[in-house]
mmCIF file with all atom_site columns, C-alpha atoms in Angstrom:
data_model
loop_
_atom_site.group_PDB
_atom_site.id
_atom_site.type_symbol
_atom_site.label_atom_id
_atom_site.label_alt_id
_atom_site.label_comp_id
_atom_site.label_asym_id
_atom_site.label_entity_id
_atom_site.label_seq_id
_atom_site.pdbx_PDB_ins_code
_atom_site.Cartn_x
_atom_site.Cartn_y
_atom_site.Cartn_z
_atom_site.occupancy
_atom_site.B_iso_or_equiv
_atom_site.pdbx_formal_charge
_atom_site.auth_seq_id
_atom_site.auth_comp_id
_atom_site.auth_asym_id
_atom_site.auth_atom_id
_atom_site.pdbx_PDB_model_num
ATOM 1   C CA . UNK A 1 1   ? 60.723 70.620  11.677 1.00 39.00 ? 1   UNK A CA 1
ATOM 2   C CA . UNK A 1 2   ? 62.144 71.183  15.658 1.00 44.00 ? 2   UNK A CA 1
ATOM 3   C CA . UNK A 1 3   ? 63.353 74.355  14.437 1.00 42.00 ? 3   UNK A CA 1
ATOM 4   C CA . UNK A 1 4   ? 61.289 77.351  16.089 1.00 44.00 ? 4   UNK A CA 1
ATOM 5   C CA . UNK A 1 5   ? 62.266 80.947  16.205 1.00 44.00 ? 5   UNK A CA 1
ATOM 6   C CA . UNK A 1 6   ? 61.083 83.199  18.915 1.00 49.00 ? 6   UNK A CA 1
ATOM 7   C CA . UNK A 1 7   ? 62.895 86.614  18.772 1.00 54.00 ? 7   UNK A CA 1
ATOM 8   C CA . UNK A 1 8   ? 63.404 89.472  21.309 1.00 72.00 ? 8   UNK A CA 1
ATOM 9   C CA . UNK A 1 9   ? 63.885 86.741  23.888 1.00 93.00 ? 9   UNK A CA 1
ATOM 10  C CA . UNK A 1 10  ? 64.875 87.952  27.275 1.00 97.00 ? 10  UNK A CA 1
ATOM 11  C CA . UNK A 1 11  ? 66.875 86.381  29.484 1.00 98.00 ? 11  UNK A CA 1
ATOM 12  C CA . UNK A 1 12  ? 66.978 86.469  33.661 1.00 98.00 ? 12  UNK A CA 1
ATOM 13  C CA . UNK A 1 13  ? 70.488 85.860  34.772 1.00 98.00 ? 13  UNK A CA 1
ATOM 14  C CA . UNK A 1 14  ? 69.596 85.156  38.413 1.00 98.00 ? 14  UNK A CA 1
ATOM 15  C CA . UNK A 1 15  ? 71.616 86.256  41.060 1.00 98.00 ? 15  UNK A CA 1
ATOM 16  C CA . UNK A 1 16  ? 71.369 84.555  44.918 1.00 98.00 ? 16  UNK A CA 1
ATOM 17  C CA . UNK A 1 17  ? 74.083 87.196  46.681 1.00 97.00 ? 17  UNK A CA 1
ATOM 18  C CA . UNK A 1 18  ? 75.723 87.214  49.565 1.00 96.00 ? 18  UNK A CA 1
ATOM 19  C CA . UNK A 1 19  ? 78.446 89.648  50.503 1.00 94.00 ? 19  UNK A CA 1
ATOM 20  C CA . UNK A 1 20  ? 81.407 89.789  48.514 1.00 92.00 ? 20  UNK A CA 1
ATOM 21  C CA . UNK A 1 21  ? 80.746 92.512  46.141 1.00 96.00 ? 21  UNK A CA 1
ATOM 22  C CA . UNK A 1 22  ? 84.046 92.238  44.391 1.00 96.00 ? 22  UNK A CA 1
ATOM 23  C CA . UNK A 1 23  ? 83.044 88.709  42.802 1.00 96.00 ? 23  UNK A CA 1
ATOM 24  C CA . UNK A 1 24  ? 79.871 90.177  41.989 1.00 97.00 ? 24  UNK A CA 1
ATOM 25  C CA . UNK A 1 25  ? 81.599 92.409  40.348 1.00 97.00 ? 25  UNK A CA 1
ATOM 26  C CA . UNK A 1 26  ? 83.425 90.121  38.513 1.00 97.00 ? 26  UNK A CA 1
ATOM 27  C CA . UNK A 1 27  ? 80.357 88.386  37.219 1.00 98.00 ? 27  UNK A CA 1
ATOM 28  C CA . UNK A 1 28  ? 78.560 91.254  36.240 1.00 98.00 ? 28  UNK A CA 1
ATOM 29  C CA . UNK A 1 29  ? 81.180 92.737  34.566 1.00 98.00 ? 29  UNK A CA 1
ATOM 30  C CA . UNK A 1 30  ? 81.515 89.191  32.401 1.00 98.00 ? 30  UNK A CA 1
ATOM 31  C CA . UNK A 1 31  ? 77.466 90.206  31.652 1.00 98.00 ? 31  UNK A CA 1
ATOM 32  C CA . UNK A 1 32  ? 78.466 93.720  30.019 1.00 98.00 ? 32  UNK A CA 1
ATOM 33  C CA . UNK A 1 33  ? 80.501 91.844  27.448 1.00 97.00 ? 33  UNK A CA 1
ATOM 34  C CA . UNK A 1 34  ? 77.920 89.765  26.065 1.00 97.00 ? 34  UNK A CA 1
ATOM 35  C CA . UNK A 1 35  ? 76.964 90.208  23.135 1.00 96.00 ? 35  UNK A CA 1
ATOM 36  C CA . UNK A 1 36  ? 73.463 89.175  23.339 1.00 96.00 ? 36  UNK A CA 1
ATOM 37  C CA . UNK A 1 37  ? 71.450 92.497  24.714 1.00 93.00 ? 37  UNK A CA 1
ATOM 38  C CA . UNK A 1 38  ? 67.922 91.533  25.707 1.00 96.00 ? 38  UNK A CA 1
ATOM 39  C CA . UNK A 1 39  ? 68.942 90.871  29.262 1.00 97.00 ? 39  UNK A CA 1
ATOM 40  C CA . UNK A 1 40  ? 67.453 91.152  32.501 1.00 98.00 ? 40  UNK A CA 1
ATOM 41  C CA . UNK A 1 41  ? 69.750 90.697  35.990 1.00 98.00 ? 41  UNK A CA 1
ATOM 42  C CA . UNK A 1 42  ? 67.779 89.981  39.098 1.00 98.00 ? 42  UNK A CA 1
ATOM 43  C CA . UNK A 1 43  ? 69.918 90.208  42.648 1.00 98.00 ? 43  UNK A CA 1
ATOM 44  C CA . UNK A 1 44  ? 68.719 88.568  45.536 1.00 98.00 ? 44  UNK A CA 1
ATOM 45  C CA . UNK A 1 45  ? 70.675 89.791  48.208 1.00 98.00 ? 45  UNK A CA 1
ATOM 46  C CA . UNK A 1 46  ? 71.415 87.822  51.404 1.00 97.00 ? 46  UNK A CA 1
ATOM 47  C CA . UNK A 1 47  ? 74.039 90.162  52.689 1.00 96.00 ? 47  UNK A CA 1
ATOM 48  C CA . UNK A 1 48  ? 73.900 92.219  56.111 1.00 93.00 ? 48  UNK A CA 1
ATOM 49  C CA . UNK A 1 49  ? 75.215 95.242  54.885 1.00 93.00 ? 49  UNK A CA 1
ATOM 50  C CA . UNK A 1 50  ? 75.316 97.466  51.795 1.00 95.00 ? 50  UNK A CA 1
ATOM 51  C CA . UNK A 1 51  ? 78.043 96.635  49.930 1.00 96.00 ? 51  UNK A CA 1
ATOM 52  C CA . UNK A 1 52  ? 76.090 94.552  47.255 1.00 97.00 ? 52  UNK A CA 1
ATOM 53  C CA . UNK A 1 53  ? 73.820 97.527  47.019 1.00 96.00 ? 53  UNK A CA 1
ATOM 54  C CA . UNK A 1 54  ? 76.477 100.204 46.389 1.00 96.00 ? 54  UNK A CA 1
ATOM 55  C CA . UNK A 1 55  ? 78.761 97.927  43.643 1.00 96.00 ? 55  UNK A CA 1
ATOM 56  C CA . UNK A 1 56  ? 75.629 98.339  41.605 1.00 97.00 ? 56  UNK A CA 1
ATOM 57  C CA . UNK A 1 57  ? 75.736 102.135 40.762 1.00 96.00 ? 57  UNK A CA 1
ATOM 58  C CA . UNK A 1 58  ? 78.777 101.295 38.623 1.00 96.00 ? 58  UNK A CA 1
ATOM 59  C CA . UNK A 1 59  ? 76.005 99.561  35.913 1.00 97.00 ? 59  UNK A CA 1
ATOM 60  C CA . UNK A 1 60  ? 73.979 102.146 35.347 1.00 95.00 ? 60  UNK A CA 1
ATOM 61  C CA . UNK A 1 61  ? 72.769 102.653 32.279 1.00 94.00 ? 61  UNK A CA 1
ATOM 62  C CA . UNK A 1 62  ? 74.877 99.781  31.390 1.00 96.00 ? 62  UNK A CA 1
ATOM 63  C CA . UNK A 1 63  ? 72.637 96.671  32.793 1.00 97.00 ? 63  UNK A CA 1
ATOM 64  C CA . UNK A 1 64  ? 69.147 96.283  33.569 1.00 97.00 ? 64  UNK A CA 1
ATOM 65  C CA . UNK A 1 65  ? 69.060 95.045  37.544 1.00 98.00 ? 65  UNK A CA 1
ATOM 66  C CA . UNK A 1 66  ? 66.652 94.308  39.301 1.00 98.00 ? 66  UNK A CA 1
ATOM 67  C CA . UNK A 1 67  ? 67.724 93.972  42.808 1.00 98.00 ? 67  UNK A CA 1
ATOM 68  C CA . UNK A 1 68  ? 65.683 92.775  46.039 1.00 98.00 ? 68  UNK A CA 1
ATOM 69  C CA . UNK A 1 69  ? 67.100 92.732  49.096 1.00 97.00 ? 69  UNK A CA 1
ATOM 70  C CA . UNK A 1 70  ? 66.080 90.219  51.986 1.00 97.00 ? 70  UNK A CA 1
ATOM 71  C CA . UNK A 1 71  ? 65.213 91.546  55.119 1.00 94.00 ? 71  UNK A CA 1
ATOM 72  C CA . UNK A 1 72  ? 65.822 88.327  56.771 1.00 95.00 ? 72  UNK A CA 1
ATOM 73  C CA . UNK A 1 73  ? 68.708 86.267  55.435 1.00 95.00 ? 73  UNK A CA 1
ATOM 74  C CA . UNK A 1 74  ? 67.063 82.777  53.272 1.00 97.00 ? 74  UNK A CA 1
ATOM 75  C CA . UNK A 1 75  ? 70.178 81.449  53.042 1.00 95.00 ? 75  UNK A CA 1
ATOM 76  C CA . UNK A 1 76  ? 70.968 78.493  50.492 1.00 93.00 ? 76  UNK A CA 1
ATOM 77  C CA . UNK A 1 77  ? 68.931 77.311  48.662 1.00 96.00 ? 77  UNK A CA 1
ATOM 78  C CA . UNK A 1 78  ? 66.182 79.316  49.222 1.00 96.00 ? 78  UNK A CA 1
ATOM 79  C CA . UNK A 1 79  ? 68.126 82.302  48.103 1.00 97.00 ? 79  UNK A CA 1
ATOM 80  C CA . UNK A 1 80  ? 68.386 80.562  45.100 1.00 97.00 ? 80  UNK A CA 1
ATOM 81  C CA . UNK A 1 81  ? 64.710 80.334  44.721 1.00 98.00 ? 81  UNK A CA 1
ATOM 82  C CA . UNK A 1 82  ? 64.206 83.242  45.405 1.00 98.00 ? 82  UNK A CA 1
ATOM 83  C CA . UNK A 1 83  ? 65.857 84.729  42.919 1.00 98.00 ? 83  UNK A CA 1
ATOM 84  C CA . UNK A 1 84  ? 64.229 82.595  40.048 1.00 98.00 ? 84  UNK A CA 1
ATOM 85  C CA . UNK A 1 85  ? 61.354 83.456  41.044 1.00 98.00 ? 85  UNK A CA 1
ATOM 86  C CA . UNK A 1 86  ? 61.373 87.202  40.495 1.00 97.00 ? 86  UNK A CA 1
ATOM 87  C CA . UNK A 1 87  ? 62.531 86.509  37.066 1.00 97.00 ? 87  UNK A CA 1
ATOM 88  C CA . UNK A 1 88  ? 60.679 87.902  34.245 1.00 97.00 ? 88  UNK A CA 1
ATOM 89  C CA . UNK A 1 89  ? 62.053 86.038  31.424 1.00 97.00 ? 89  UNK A CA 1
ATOM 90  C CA . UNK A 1 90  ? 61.815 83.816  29.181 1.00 97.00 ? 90  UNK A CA 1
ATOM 91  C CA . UNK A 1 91  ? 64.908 81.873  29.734 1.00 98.00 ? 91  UNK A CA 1
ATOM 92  C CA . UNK A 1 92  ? 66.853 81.677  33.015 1.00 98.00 ? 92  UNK A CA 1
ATOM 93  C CA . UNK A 1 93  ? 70.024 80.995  34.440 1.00 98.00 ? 93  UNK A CA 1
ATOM 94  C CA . UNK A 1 94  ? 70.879 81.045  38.020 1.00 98.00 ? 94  UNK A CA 1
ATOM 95  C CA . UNK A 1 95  ? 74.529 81.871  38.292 1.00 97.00 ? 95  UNK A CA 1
ATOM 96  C CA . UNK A 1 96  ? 76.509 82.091  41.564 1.00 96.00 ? 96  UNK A CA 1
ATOM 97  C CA . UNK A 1 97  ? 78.382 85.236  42.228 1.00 95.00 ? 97  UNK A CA 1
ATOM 98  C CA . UNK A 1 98  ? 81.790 83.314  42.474 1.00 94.00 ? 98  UNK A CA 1
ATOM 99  C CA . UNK A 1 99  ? 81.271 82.537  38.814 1.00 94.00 ? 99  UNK A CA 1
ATOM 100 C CA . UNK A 1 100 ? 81.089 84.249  35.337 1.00 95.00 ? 100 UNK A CA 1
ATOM 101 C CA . UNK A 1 101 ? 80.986 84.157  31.359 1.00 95.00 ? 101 UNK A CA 1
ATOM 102 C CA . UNK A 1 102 ? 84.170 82.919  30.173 1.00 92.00 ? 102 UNK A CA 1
ATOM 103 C CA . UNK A 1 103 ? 83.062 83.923  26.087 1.00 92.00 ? 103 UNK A CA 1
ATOM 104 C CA . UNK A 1 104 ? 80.919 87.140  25.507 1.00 96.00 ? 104 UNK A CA 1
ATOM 105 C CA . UNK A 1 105 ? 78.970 85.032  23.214 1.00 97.00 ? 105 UNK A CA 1
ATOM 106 C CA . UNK A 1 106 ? 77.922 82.206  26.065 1.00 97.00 ? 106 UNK A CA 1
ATOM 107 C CA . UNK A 1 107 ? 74.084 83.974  25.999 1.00 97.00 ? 107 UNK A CA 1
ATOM 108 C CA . UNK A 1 108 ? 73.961 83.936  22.514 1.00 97.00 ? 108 UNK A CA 1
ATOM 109 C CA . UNK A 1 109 ? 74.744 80.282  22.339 1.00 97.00 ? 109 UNK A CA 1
ATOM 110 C CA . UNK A 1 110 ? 72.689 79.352  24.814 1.00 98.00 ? 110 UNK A CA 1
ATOM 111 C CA . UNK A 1 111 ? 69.328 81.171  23.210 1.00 97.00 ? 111 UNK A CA 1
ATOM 112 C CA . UNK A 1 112 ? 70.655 79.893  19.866 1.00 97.00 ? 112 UNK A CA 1
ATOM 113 C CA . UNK A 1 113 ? 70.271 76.257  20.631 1.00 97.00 ? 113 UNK A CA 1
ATOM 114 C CA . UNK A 1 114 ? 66.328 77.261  22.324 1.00 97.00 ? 114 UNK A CA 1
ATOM 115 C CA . UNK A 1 115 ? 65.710 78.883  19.351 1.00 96.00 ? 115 UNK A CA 1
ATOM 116 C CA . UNK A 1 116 ? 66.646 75.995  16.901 1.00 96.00 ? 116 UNK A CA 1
ATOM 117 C CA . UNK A 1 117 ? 65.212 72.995  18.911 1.00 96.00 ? 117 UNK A CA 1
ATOM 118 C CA . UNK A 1 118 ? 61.656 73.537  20.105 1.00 95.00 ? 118 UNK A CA 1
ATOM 119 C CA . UNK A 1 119 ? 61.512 70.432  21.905 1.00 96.00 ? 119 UNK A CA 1
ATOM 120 C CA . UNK A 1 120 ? 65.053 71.281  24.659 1.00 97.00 ? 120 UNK A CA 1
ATOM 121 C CA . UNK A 1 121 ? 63.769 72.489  27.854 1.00 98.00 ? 121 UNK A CA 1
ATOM 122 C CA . UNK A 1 122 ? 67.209 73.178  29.366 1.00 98.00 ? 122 UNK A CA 1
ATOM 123 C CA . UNK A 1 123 ? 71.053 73.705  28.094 1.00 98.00 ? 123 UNK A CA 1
ATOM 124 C CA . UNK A 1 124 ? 73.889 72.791  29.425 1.00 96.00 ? 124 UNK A CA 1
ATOM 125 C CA . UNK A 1 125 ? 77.875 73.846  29.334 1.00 93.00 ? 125 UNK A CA 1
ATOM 126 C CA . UNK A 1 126 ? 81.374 71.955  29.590 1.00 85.00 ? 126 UNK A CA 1
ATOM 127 C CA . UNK A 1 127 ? 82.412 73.658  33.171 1.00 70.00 ? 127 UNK A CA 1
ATOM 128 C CA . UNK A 1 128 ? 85.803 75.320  33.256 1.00 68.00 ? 128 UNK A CA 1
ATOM 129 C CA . UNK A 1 129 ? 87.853 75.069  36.666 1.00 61.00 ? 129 UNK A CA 1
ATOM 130 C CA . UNK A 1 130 ? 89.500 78.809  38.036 1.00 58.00 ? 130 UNK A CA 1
ATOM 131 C CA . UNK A 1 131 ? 92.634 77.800  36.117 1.00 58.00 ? 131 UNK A CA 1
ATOM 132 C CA . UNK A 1 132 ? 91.408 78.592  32.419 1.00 55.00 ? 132 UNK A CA 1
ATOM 133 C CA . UNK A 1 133 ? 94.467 76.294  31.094 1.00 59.00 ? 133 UNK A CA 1
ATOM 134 C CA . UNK A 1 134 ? 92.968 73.468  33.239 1.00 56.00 ? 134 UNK A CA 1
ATOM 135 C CA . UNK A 1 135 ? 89.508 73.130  31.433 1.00 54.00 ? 135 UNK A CA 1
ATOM 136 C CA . UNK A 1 136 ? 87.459 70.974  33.482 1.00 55.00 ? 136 UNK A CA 1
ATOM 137 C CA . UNK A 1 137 ? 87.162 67.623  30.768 1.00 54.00 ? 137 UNK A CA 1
ATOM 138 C CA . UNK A 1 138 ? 84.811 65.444  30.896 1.00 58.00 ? 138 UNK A CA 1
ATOM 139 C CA . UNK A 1 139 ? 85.877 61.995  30.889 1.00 58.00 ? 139 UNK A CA 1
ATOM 140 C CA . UNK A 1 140 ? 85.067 58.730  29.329 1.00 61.00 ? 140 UNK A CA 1
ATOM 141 C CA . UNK A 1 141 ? 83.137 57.575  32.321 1.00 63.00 ? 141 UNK A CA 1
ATOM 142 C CA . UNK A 1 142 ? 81.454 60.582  32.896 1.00 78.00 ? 142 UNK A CA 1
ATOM 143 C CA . UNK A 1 143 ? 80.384 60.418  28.914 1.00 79.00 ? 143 UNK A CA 1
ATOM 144 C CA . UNK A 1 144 ? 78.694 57.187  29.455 1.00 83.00 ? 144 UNK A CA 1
ATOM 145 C CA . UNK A 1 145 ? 76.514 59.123  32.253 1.00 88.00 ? 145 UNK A CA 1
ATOM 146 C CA . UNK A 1 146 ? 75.885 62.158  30.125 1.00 89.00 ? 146 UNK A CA 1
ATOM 147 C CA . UNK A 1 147 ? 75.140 59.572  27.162 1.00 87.00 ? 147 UNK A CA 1
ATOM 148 C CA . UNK A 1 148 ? 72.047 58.125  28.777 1.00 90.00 ? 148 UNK A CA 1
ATOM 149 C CA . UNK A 1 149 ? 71.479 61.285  31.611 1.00 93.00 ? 149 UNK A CA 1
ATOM 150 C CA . UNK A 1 150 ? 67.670 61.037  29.906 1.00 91.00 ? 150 UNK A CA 1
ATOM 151 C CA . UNK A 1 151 ? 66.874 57.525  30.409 1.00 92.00 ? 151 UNK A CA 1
ATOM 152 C CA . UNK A 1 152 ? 68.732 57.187  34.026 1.00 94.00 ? 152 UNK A CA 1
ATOM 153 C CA . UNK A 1 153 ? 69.288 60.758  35.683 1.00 95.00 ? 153 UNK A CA 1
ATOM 154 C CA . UNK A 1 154 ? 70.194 58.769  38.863 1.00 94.00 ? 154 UNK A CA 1
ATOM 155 C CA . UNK A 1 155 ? 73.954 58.063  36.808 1.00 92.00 ? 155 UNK A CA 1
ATOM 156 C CA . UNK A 1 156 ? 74.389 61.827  38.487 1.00 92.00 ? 156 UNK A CA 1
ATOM 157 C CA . UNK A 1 157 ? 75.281 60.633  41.959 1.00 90.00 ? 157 UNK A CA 1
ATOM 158 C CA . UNK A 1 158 ? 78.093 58.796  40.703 1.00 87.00 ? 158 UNK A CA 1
ATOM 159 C CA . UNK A 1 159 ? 79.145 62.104  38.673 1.00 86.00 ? 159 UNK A CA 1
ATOM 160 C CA . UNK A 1 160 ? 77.390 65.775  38.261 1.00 88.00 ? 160 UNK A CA 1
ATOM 161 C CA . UNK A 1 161 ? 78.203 65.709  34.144 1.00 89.00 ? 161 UNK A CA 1
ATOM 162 C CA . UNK A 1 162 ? 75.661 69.088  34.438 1.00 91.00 ? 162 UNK A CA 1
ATOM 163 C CA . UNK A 1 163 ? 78.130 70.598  37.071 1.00 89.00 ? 163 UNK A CA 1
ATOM 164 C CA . UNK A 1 164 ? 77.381 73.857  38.983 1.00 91.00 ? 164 UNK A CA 1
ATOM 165 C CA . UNK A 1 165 ? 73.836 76.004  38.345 1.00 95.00 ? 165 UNK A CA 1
ATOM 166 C CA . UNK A 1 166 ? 75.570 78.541  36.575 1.00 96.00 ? 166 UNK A CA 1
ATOM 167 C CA . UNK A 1 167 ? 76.065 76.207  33.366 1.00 94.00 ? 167 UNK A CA 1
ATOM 168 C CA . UNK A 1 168 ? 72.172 75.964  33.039 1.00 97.00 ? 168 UNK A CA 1
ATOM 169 C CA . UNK A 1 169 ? 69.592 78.026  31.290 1.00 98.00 ? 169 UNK A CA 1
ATOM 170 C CA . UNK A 1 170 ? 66.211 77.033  31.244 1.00 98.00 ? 170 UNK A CA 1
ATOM 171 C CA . UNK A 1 171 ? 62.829 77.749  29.969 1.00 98.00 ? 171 UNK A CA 1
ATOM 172 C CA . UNK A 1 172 ? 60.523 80.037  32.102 1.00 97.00 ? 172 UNK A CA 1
ATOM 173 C CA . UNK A 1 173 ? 57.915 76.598  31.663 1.00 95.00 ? 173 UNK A CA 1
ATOM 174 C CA . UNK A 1 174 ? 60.218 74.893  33.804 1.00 97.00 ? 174 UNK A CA 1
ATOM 175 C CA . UNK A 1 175 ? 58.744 75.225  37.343 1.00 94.00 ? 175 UNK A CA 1
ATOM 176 C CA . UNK A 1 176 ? 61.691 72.450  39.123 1.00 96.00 ? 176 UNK A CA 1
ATOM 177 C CA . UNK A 1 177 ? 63.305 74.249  42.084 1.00 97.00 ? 177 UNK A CA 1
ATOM 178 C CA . UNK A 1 178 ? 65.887 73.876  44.435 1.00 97.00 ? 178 UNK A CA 1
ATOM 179 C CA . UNK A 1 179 ? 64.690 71.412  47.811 1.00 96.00 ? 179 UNK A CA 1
ATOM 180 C CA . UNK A 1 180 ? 65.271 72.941  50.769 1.00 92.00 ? 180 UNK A CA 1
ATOM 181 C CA . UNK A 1 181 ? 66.403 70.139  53.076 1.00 89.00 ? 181 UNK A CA 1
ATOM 182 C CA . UNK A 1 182 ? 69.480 69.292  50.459 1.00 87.00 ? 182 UNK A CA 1
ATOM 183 C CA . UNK A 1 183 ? 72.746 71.386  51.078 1.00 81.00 ? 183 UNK A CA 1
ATOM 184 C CA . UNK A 1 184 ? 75.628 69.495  49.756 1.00 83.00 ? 184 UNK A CA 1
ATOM 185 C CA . UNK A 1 185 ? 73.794 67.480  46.974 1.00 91.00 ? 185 UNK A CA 1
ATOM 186 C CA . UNK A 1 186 ? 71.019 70.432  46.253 1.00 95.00 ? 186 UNK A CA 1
ATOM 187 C CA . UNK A 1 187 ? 72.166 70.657  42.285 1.00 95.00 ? 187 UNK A CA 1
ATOM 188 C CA . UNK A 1 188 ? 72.561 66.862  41.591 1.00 95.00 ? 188 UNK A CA 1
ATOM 189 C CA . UNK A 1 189 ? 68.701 66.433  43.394 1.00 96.00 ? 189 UNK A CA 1
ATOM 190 C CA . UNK A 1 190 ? 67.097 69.279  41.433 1.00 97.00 ? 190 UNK A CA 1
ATOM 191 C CA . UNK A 1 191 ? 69.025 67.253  38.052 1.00 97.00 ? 191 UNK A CA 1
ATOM 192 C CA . UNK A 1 192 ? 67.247 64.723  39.012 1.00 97.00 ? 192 UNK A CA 1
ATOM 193 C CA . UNK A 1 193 ? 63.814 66.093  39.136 1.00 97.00 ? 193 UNK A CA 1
ATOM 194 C CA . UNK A 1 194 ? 64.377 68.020  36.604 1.00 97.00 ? 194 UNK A CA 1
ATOM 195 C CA . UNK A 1 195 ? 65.021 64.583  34.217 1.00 97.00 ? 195 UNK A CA 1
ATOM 196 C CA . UNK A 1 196 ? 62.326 62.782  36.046 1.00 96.00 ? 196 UNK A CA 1
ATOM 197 C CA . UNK A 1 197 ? 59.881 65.629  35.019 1.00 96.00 ? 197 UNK A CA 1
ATOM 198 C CA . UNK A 1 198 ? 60.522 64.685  31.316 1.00 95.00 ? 198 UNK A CA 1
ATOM 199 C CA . UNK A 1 199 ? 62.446 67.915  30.759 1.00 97.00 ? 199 UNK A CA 1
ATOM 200 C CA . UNK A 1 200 ? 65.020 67.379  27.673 1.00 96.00 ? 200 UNK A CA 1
ATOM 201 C CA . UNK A 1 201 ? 67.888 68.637  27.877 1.00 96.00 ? 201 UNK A CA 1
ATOM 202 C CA . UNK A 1 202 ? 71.186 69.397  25.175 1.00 96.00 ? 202 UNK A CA 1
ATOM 203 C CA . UNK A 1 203 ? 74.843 69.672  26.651 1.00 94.00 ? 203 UNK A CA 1
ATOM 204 C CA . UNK A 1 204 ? 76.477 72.368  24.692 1.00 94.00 ? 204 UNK A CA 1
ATOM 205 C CA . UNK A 1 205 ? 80.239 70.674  24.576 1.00 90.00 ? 205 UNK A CA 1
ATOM 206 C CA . UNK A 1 206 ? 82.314 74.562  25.565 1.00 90.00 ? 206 UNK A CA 1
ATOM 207 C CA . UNK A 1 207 ? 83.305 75.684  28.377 1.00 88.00 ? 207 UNK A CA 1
ATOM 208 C CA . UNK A 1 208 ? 81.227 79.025  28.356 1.00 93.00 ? 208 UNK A CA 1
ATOM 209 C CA . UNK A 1 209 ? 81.352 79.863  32.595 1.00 92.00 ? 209 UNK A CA 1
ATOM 210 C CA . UNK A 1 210 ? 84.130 79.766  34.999 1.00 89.00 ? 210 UNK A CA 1
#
């Protein structure tokens, strides 16, 4: 059997931040409503000034945050990195501060499908554009990519089916990062990699972050 249960496990929802507290804000207060507990938030903060810092008083006591901030700015996507790496979990999820959990049960899904397939190194969700009533579908070209993603991840540059970080959680056995020289097509080259490694993946078909 695939299936393999592994309780209590704790999930890093990394954070690369850079100004803009009240999306932050946003995001984190999307966090609060899950319904899955055993979670750890790691903030890597990019900013110049405090205001990341400060919006975090408001989760006290209501999130465990770990926050770092960077003397000198990394900048993308060595922010990114950055913030993976502190992560103590077991799974991870780098989500952008611009995004957030559209369904208080999007952690719980996610583990869930870790949990029942031993063998899935990284899950996937549908993508849902900033108009919720305009749910980013997948279409029937972009379903022939996601179809055989495994045995050609190159079908990627012709369209991202895996979408922004934030729809990804991985295991912590996953040691893929983000290349530095890549700005525009960073995600779709870390896909990739990621493929190439031999990393299997599962697309879960709902659109769990906005």
């Amino acid at each position: 059997s695939e299936f393999s249960f592994m309780p209590d496990q704790l999930v890093s929802i990394c954070i690369p931040a850079y100004e803009n507290a009240v999306f932050l804000k946003r995001l984190l207060d999307s966090i609060v409503t899950q319904n899955y507990l055993d979670i750890e938030v790691i903030i890597s903060d990019d900013s110049a000034g405090e205001d990341i810092k400060n919006a975090l008083s408001d989760y006290e006591g209501k999130l465990n945050i770990r926050y770092f901030k960077n003397i000198q700015a990394l900048k993308t996507p060595a922010n990114w990195n950055n913030a993976l790496d502190k992560a103590n979990g077991d799974l991870l999820i780098l989500m952008h501060q611009d995004d957030w959990f559209a369904d208080a049960a999007a952690i719980r899904k996610y583990v869930d499908v870790f949990e029942r397939k031993s063998k899935i190194d990284f899950v996937f969700c549908r993508s849902m554009a900033f108009d919720e009533n305009v749910p980013d579908k997948l279409q029937v070209f972009h379903r022939k990519i996601l179809a055989d993603l495994q045995n050609h991840p190159e079908g990627l540059l012709l369209g991202n089916v895996i979408g922004p970080p934030s729809n990804l959680m991985f295991r912590k056995n996953v040691r893929v990062r983000y290349a530095l020289p890549y700005i525009w097509l960073v995600d779709v080259e870390y896909y990739i990699r990621l493929l190439k490694a031999g990393h299997q993946y599962f697309f879960l078909d709902e659109p769990l972050v906005s």
